[in-house]
Amino acid sequence: MELVKILLIIIAFFLGLSFLVHICSKHRYSLKYCSQKRKIEICPNNKSHQTHR
């Protein structure tokens, strides 16, 4: 039963992180993650690039 709880927490974490990345890319924000201090920065993306080829 404990293993099921741990797996559900891990799945929820990765789903939340992927949802955050999806929302940031949809609204043209960039996501920066620093692992030593464990902080996430979300800032507007000023770079213009083509999304269609």
Coordinates of C-alpha atoms in Angstrom, one line a residue:
M1 CA 0.0 0.0 0.0
E2 CA 2.9 2.3 0.7
L3 CA 4.4 1.7 -2.7
V4 CA 1.1 2.7 -4.4
K5 CA 1.1 6.1 -2.5
I6 CA 4.7 6.8 -3.5
L7 CA 3.9 6.0 -7.1
L8 CA 0.8 8.2 -7.1
I9 CA 2.9 11.1 -5.6
I10 CA 5.6 10.7 -8.3
I11 CA 3.0 10.6 -11.1
A12 CA 1.2 13.7 -9.7
F13 CA 4.5 15.5 -9.5
F14 CA 5.4 14.8 -13.1
L15 CA 1.9 15.6 -14.4
G16 CA 2.0 18.9 -12.6
L17 CA 5.4 19.8 -14.0
S18 CA 4.4 18.9 -17.5
F19 CA 1.2 21.0 -17.1
L20 CA 3.4 23.9 -16.0
V21 CA 5.7 23.6 -19.0
H22 CA 2.7 23.4 -21.3
I23 CA 1.1 26.6 -19.9
C24 CA 4.4 28.4 -20.1
S25 CA 5.1 27.4 -23.7
K26 CA 1.5 28.3 -24.7
H27 CA 1.8 31.9 -23.3
R28 CA 5.4 32.3 -24.5
Y29 CA 7.2 32.2 -21.2
S30 CA 10.5 30.5 -20.5
L31 CA 11.0 28.2 -17.6
K32 CA 14.4 28.0 -15.8
Y33 CA 15.2 25.4 -13.1
C34 CA 18.2 25.7 -10.8
S35 CA 18.9 22.4 -9.1
Q36 CA 21.2 23.5 -6.3
K37 CA 18.9 26.0 -4.8
R38 CA 15.7 24.2 -6.0
K39 CA 14.1 27.3 -7.4
I40 CA 12.0 27.7 -10.6
E41 CA 12.0 31.0 -12.5
I42 CA 9.3 31.8 -15.0
C43 CA 9.9 34.9 -17.1
P44 CA 8.7 36.3 -20.4
N45 CA 10.4 35.0 -23.5
N46 CA 11.8 37.9 -25.5
K47 CA 13.4 35.8 -28.3
S48 CA 11.5 35.8 -31.6
H49 CA 11.7 32.5 -33.4
Q50 CA 9.7 30.7 -36.0
T51 CA 7.5 27.9 -34.8
H52 CA 6.3 26.8 -38.2
R53 CA 8.6 25.4 -40.9

